[in-house]
PDB file of C-alpha atoms in Angstrom:
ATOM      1  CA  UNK A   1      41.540 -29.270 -12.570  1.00 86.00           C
ATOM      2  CA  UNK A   2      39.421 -26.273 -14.074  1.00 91.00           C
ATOM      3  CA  UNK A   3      40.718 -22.822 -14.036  1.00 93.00           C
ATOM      4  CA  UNK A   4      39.502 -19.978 -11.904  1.00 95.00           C
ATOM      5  CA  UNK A   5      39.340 -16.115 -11.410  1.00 94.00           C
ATOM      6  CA  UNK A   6      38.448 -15.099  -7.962  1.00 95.00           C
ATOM      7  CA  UNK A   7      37.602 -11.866  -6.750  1.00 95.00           C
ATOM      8  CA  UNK A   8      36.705 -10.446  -2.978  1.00 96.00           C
ATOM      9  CA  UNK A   9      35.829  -7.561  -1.073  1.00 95.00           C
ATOM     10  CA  UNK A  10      36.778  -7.070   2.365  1.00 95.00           C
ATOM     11  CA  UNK A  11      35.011  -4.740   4.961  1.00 95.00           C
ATOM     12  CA  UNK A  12      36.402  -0.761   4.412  1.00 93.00           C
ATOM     13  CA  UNK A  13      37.675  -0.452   8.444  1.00 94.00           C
ATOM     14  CA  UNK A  14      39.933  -3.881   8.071  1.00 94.00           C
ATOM     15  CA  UNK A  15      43.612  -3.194   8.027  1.00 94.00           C
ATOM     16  CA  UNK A  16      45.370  -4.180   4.649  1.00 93.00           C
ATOM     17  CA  UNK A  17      47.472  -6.802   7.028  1.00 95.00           C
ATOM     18  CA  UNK A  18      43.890  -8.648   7.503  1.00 94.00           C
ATOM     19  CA  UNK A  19      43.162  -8.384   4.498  1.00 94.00           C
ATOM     20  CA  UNK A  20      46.794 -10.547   3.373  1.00 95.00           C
ATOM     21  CA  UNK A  21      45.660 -12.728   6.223  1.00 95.00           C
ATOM     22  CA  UNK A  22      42.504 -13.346   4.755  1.00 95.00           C
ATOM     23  CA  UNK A  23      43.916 -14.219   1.256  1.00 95.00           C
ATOM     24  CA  UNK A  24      46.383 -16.459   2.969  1.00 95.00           C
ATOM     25  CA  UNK A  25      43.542 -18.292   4.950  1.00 95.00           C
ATOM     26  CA  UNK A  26      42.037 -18.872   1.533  1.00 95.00           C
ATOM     27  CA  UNK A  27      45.069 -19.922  -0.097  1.00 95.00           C
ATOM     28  CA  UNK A  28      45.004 -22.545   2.631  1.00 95.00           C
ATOM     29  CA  UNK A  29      41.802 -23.798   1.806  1.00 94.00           C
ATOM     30  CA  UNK A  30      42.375 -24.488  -1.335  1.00 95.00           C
ATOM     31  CA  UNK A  31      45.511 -25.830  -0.952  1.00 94.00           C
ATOM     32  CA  UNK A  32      44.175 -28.299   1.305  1.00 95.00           C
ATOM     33  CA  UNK A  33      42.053 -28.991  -1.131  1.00 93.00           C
ATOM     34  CA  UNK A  34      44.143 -30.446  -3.474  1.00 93.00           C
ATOM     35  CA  UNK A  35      44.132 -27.069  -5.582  1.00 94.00           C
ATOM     36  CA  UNK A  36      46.951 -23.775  -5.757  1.00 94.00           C
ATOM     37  CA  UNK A  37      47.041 -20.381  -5.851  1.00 93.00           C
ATOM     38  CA  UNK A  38      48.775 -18.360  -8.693  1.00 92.00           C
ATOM     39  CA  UNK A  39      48.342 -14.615  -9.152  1.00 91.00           C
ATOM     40  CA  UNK A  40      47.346 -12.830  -6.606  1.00 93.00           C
ATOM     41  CA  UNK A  41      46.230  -9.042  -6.656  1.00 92.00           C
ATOM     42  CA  UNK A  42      45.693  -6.639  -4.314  1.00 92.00           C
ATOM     43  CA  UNK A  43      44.048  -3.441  -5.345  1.00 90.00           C
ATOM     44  CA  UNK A  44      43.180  -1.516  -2.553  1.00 89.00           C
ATOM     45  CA  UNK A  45      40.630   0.136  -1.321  1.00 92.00           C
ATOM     46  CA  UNK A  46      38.500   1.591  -3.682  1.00 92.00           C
ATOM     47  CA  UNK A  47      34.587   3.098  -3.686  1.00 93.00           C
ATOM     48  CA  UNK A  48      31.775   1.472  -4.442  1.00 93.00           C
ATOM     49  CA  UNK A  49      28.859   2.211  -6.719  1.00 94.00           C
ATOM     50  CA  UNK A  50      26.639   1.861  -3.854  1.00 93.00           C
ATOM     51  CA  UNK A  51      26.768   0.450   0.063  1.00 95.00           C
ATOM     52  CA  UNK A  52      26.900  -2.644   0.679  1.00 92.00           C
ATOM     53  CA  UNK A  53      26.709  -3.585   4.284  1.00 92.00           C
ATOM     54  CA  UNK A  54      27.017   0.154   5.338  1.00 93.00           C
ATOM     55  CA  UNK A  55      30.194   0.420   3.928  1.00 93.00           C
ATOM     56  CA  UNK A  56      31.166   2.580   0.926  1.00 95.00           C
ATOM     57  CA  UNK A  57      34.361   2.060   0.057  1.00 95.00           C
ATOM     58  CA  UNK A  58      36.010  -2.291   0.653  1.00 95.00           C
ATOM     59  CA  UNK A  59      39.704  -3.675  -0.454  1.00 95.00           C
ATOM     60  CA  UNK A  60      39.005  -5.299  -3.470  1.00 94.00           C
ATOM     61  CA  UNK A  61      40.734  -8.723  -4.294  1.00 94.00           C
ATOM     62  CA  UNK A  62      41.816 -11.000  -7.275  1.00 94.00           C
ATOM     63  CA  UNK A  63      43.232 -14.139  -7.211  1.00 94.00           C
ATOM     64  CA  UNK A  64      43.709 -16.974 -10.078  1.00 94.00           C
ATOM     65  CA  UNK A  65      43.302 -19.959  -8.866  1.00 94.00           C
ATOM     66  CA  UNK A  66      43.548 -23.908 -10.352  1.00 94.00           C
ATOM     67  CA  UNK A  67      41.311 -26.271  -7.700  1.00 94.00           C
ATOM     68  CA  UNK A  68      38.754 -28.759  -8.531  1.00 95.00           C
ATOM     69  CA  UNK A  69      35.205 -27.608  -7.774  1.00 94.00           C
ATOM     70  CA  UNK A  70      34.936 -28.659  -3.953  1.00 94.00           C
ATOM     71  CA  UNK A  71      37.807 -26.868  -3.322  1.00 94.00           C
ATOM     72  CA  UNK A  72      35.862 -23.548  -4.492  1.00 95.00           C
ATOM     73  CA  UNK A  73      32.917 -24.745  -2.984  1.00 95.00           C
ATOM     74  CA  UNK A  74      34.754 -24.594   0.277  1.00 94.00           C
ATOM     75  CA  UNK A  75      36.438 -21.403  -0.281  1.00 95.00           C
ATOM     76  CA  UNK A  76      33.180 -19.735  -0.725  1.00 95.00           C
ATOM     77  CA  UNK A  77      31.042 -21.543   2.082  1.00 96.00           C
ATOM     78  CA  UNK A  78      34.195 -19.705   4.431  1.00 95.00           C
ATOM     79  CA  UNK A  79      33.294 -16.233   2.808  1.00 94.00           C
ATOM     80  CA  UNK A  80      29.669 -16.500   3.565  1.00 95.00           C
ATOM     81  CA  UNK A  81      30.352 -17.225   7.117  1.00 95.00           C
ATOM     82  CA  UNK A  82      33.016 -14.423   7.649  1.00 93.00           C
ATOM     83  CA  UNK A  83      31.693 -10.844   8.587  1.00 94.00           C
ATOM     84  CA  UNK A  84      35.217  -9.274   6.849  1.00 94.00           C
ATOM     85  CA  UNK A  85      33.652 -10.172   3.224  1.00 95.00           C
ATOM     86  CA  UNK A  86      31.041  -8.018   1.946  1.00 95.00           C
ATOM     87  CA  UNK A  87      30.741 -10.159  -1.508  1.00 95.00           C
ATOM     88  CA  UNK A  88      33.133 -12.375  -4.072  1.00 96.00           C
ATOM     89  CA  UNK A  89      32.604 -13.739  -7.173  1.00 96.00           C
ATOM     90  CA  UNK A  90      34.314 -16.583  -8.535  1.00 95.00           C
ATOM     91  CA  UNK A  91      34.313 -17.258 -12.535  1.00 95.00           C
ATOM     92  CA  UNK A  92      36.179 -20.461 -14.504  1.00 93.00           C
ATOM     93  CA  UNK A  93      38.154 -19.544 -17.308  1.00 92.00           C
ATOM     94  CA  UNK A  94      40.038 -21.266 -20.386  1.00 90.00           C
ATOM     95  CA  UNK A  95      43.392 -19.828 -19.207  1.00 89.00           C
ATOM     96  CA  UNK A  96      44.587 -17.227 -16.676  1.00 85.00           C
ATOM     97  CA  UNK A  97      46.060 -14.036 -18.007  1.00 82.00           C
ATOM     98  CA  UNK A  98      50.061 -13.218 -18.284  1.00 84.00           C
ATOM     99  CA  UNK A  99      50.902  -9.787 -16.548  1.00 81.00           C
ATOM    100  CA  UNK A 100      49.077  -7.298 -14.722  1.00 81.00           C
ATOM    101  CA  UNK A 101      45.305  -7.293 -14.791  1.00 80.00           C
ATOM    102  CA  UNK A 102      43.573  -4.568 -16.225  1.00 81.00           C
ATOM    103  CA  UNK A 103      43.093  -3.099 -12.755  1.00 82.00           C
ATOM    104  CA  UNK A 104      46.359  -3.033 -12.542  1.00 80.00           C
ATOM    105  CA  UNK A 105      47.603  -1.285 -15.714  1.00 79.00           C
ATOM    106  CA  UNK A 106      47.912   2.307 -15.623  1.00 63.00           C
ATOM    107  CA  UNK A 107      46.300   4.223 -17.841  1.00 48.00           C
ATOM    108  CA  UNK A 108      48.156   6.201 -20.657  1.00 44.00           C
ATOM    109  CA  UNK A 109      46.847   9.455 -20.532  1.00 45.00           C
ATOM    110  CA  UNK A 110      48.967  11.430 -23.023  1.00 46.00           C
ATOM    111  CA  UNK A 111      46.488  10.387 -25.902  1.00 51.00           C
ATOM    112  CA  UNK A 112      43.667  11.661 -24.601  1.00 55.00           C
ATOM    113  CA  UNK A 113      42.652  15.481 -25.990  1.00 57.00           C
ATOM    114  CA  UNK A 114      44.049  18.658 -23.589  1.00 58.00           C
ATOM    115  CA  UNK A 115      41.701  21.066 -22.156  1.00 61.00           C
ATOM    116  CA  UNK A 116      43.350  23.980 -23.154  1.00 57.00           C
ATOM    117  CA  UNK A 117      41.573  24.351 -26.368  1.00 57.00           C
ATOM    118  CA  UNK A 118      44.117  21.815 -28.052  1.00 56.00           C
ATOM    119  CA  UNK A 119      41.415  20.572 -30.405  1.00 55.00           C
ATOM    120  CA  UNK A 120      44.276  17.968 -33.198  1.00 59.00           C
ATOM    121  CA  UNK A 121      41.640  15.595 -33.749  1.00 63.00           C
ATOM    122  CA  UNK A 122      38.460  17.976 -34.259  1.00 63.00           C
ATOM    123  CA  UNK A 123      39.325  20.852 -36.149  1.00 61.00           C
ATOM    124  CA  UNK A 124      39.314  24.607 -35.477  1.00 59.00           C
ATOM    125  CA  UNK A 125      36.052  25.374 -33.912  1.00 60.00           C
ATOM    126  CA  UNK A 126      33.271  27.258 -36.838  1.00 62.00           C
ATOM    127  CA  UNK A 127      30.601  29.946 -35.766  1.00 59.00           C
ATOM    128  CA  UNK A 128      29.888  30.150 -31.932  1.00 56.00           C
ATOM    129  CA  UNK A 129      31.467  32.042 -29.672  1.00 56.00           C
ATOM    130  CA  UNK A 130      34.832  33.772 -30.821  1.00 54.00           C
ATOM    131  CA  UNK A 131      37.212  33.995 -27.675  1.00 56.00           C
ATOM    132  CA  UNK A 132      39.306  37.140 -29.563  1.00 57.00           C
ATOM    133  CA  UNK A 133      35.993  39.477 -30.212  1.00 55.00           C
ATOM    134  CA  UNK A 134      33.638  38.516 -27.824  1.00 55.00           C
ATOM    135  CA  UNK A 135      30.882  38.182 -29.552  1.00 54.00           C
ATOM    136  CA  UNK A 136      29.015  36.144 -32.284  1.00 59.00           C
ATOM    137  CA  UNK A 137      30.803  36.406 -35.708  1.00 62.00           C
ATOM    138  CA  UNK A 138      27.219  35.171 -37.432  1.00 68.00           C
ATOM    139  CA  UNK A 139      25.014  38.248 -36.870  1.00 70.00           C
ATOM    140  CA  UNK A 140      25.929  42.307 -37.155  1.00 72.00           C
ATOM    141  CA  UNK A 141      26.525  44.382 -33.880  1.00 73.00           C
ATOM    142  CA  UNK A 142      23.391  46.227 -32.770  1.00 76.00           C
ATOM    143  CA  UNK A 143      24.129  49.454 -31.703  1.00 77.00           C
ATOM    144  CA  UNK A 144      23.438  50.291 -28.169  1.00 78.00           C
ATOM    145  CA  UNK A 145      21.546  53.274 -26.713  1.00 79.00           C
ATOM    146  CA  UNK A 146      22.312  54.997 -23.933  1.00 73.00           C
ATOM    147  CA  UNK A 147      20.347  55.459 -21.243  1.00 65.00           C
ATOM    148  CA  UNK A 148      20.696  58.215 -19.555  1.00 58.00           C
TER     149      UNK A 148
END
């Protein structure tokens, strides 16, 4: 049996119980079809790049799954007929992946740079604007007039 990564969206007004019944519906399919269900992740609902269906946001997804083809054939005949998917895609692979998808994995964000002017990987900061003086350190002050 080949090796699959499957990945839906569901409508944005569905409840996130419909969407676990969906998934289970599905898991039923292809376990009637002679194939299983491993990992399955739910990432919530996220935005999309652009609307699909008139919706802007859908509950995205993933499940690895190990079926011969008719049983993904099935799967996906199901999800063009139901009005709660907006789209899936289904891709083989050589072998599913241990752990949380990348989805999944929370970013480390202490390596990324500060904003406070923390600059460790750049350097001091040369010519420009000086924060202390005010002013440019590259040209002479020109004296001002007053106008009276």
């Amino acid at each position: 049996m080949a090796l699959y990564e499957h990945v839906f969206l569901a409508r944005q007004d569905v409840t996130p119980q419909q969407v676990e019944g969906l998934v289970e519906n599905y898991k039923g399919v292809i376990e009637a079809n002679g194939g299983k269900v491993g990992r399955v992740e739910n990432w919530g609902l996220k935005s999309l790049t652009y609307r699909i269906k008139k919706n802007r946001k859908a509950h995205y997804v993933l499940m690895d799954i190990t079926a011969p083809a008719a049983a993904i054939q099935e799967m996906e005949r199901q999800m063009r007929i139901s009005e709660d998917v907006l789209r899936y895609m289904t891709v083989s692979v050589e072998a599913h992946e241990e752990g949380p998808s990348a989805m999944m994995q929370k970013r480390d964000r202490d390596d990324r740079p500060r904003r406070d002017g923390d600059r460790p990987d750049r350097g001091p900061r040369e010519g420009g604007f000086n924060r202390d003086r005010g002013d440019r350190d590259d040209r002479p002050r020109r004296p001002r007039e007053d106008r009276a």
